[in-house]
PDB file of C-alpha atoms in Angstrom:
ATOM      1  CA  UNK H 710       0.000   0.000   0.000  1.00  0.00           C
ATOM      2  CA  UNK H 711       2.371   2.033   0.671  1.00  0.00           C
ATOM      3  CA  UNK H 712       3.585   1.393  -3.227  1.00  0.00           C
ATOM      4  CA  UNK H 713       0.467   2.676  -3.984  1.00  0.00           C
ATOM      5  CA  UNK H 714       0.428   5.950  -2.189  1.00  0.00           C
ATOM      6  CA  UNK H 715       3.808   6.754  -3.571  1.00  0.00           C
ATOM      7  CA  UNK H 716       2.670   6.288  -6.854  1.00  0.00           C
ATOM      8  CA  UNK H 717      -0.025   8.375  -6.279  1.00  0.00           C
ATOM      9  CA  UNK H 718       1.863  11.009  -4.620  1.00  0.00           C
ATOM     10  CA  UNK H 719       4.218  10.963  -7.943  1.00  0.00           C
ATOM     11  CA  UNK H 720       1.724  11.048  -9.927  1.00  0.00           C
ATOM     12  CA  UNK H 721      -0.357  13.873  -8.615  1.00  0.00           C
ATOM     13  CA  UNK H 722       2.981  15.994  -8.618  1.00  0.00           C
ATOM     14  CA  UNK H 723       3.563  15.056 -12.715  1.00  0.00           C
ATOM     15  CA  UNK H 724       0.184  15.974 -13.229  1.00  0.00           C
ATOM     16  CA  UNK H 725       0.453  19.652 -11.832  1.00  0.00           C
ATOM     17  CA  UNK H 726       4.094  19.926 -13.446  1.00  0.00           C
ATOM     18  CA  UNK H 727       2.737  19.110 -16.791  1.00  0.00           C
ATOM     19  CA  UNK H 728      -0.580  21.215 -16.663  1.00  0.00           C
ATOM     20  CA  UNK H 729       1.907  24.224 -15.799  1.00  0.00           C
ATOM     21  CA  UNK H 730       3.885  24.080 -18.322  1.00  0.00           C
ATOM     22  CA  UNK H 731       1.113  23.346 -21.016  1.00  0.00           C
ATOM     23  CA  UNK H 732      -1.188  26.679 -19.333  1.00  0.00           C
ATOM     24  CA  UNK H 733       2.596  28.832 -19.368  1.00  0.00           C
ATOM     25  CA  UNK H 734       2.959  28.212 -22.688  1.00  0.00           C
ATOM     26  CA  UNK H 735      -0.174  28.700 -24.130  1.00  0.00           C
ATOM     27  CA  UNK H 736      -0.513  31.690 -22.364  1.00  0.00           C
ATOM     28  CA  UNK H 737       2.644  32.850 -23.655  1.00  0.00           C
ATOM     29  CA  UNK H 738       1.676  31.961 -27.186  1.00  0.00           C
ATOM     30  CA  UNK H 739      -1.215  33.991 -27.225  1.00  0.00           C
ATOM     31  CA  UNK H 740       0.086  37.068 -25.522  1.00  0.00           C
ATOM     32  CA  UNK H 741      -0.275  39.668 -28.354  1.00  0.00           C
ATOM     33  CA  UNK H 742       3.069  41.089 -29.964  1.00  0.00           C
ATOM     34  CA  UNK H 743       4.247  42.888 -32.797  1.00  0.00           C
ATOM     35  CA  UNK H 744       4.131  40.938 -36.181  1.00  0.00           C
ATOM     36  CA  UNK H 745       5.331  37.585 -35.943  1.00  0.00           C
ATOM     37  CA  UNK H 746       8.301  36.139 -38.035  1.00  0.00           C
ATOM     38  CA  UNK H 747       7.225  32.336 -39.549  1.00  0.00           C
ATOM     39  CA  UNK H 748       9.805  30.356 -36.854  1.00  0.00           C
ATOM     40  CA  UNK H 749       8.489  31.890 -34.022  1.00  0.00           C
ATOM     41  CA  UNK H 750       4.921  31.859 -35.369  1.00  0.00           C
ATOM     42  CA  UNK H 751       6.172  27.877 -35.812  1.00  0.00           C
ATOM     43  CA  UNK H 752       8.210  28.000 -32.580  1.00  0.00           C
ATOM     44  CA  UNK H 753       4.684  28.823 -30.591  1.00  0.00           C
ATOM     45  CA  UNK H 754       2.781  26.685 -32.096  1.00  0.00           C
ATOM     46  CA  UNK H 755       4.908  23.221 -31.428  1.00  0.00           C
ATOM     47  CA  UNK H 756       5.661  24.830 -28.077  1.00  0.00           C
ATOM     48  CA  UNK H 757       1.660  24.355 -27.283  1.00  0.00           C
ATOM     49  CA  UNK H 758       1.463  20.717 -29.073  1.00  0.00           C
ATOM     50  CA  UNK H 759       4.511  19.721 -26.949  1.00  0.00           C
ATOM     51  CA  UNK H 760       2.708  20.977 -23.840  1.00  0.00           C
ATOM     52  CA  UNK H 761      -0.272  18.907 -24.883  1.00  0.00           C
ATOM     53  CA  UNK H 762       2.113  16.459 -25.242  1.00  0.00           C
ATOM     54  CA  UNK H 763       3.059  16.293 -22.240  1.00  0.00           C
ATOM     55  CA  UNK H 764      -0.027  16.497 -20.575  1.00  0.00           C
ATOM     56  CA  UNK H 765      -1.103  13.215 -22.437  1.00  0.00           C
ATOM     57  CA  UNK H 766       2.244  11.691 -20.953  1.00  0.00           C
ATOM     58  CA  UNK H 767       1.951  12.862 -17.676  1.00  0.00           C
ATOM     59  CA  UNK H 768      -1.393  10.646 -17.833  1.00  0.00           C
ATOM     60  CA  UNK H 769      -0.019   7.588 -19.218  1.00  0.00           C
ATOM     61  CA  UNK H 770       3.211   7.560 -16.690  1.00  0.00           C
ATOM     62  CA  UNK H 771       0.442   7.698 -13.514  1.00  0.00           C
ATOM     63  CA  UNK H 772      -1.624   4.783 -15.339  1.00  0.00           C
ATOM     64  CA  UNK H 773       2.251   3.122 -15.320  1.00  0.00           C
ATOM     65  CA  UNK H 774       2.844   3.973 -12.227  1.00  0.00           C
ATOM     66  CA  UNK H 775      -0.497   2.916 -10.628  1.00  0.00           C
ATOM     67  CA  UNK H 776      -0.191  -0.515 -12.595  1.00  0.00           C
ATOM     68  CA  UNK H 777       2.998  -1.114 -11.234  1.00  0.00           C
ATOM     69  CA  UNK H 778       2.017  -0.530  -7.525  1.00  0.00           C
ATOM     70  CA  UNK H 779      -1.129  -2.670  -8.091  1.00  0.00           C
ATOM     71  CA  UNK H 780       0.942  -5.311  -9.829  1.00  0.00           C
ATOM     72  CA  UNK H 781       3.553  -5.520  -6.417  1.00  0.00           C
ATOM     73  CA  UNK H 782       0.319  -5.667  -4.370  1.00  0.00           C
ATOM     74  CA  UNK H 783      -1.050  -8.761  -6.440  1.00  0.00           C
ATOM     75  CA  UNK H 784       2.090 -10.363  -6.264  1.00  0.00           C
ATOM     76  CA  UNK H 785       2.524  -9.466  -2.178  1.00  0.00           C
ATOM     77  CA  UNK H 786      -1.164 -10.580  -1.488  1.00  0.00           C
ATOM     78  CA  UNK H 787      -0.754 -13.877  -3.079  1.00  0.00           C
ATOM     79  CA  UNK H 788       2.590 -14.749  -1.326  1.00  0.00           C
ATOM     80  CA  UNK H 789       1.396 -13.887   2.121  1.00  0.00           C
ATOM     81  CA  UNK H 790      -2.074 -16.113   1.531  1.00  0.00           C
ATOM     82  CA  UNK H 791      -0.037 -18.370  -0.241  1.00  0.00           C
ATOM     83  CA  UNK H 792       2.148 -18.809   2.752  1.00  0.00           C
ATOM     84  CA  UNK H 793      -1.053 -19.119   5.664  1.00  0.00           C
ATOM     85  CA  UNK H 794      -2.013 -21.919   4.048  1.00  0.00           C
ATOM     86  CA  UNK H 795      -0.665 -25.452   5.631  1.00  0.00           C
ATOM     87  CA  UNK H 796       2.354 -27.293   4.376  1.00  0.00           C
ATOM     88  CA  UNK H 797       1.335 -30.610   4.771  1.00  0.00           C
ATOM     89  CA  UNK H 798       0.891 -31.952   1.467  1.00  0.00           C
ATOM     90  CA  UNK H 799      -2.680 -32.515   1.721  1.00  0.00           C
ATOM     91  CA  UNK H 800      -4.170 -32.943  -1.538  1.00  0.00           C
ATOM     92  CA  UNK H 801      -6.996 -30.020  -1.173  1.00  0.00           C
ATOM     93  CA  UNK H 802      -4.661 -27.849  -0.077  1.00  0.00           C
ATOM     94  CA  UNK H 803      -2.192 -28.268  -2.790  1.00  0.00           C
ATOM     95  CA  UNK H 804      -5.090 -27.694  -5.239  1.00  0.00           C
ATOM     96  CA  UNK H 805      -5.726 -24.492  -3.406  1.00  0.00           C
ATOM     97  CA  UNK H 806      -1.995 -23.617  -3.539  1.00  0.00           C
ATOM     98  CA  UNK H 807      -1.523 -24.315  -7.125  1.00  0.00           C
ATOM     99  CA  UNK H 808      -4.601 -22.678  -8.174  1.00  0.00           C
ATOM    100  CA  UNK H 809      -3.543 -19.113  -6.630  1.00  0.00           C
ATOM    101  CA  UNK H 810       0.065 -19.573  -7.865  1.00  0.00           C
ATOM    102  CA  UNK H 811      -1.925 -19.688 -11.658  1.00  0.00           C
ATOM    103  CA  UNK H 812      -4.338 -17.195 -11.017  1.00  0.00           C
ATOM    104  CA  UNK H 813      -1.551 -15.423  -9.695  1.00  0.00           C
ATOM    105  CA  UNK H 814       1.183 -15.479 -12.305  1.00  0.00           C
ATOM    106  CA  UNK H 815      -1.754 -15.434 -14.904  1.00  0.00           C
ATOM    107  CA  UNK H 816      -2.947 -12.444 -13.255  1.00  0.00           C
ATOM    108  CA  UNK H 817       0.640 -10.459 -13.380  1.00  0.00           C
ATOM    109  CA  UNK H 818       1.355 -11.395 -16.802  1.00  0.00           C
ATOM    110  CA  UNK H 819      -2.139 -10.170 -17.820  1.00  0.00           C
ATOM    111  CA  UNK H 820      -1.551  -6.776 -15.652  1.00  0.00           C
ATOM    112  CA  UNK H 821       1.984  -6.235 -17.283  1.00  0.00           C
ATOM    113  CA  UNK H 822       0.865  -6.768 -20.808  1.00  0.00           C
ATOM    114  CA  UNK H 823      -1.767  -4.286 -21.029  1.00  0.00           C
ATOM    115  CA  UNK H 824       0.560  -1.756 -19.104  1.00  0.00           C
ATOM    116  CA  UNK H 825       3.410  -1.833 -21.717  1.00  0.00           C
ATOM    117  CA  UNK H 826       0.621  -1.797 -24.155  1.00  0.00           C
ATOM    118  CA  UNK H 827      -1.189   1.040 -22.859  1.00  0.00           C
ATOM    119  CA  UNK H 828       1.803   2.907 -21.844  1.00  0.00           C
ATOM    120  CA  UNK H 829       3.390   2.016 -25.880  1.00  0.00           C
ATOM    121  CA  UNK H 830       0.051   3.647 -27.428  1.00  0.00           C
ATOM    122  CA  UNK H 831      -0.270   7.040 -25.676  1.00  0.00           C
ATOM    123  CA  UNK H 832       3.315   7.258 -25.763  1.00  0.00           C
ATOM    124  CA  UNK H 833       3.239   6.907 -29.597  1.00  0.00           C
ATOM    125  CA  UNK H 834      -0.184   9.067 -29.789  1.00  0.00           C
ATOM    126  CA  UNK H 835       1.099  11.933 -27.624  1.00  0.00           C
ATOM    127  CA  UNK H 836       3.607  13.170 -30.561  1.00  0.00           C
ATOM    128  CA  UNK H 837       0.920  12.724 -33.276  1.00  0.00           C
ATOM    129  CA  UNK H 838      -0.459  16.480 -33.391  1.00  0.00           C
ATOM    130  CA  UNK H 839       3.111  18.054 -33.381  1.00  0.00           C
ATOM    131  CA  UNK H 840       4.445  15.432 -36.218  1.00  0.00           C
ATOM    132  CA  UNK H 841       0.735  16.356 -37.847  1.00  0.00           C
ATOM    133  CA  UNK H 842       1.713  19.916 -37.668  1.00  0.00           C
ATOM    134  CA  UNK H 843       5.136  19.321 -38.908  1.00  0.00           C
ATOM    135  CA  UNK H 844       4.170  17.725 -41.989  1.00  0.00           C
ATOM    136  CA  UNK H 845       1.640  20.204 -43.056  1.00  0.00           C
ATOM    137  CA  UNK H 846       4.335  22.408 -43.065  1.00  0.00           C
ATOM    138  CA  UNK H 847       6.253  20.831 -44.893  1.00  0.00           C
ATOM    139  CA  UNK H 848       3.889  20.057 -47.664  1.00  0.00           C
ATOM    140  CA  UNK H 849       3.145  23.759 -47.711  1.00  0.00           C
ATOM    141  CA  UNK H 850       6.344  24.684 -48.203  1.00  0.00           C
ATOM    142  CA  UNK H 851       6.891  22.408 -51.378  1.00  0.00           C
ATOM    143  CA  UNK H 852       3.638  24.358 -52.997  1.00  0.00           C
TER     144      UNK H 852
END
């Protein structure tokens, strides 16, 4: 548990970091100035995808995070029943036993697989607007 609570506690501060940075830098984008040169005009406009960006990270590194911590708890929980139950060979008992080892392992491997996967896809999708705005560019550029 206390895993858990770290993880949140992590978590909660990523969020905040990343929700600054994305509201400093749109507000900074849309503060009026004189005439804009096409860089900076470009320069603002990744800065508030990257913010995004990061915002859409922060997210999928708590998920992470949380999986992880609930994943160690799984793993703790089943030892600890795993380790009440008698050693005497009894043939019930080892049912019992092998049964929450599978359940168990099956349950972990489960857990970790649609972490990476989860954690894979938003850290793919987060840089899609930016590389979207990128390539507009650059096919307006060749016109």
């Amino acid at each position: 548990m206390e895993t858990y609570r770290g993880a949140m506690e992590q978590g909660q501060r990523r969020w905040l970091d990343a929700q600054q940075e994305a509201c400093s830098c749109w507000l900074s984008s849309m503060t009026p100035s004189f005439a804009l040169s096409e860089g900076e005009m470009e320069r603002r406009i990744d800065g508030g995808l990257l913010a995004g960006a990061s915002i859409w990270q922060a997210q999928a590194d708590i998920q992470r995070g949380l999986m992880l911590a609930a994943e160690k708890l799984w793993t703790e929980m089943g030892r600890s029943i795993a380790r009440q139950l008698p050693d005497d060979g009894a043939a019930p008992i080892a049912a019992v036993r092998q049964a929450l080892e599978v359940g168990c392992a099956s349950g972990a491997a489960l857990s970790k697989a649609s972490r990476q996967a989860g954690h894979f896809a938003a850290t793919n999708f987060s840089g899609i607007p930016l590389k979207a705005a990128r390539d507009a560019r650059r096919v307006l550029r060749r016109q």
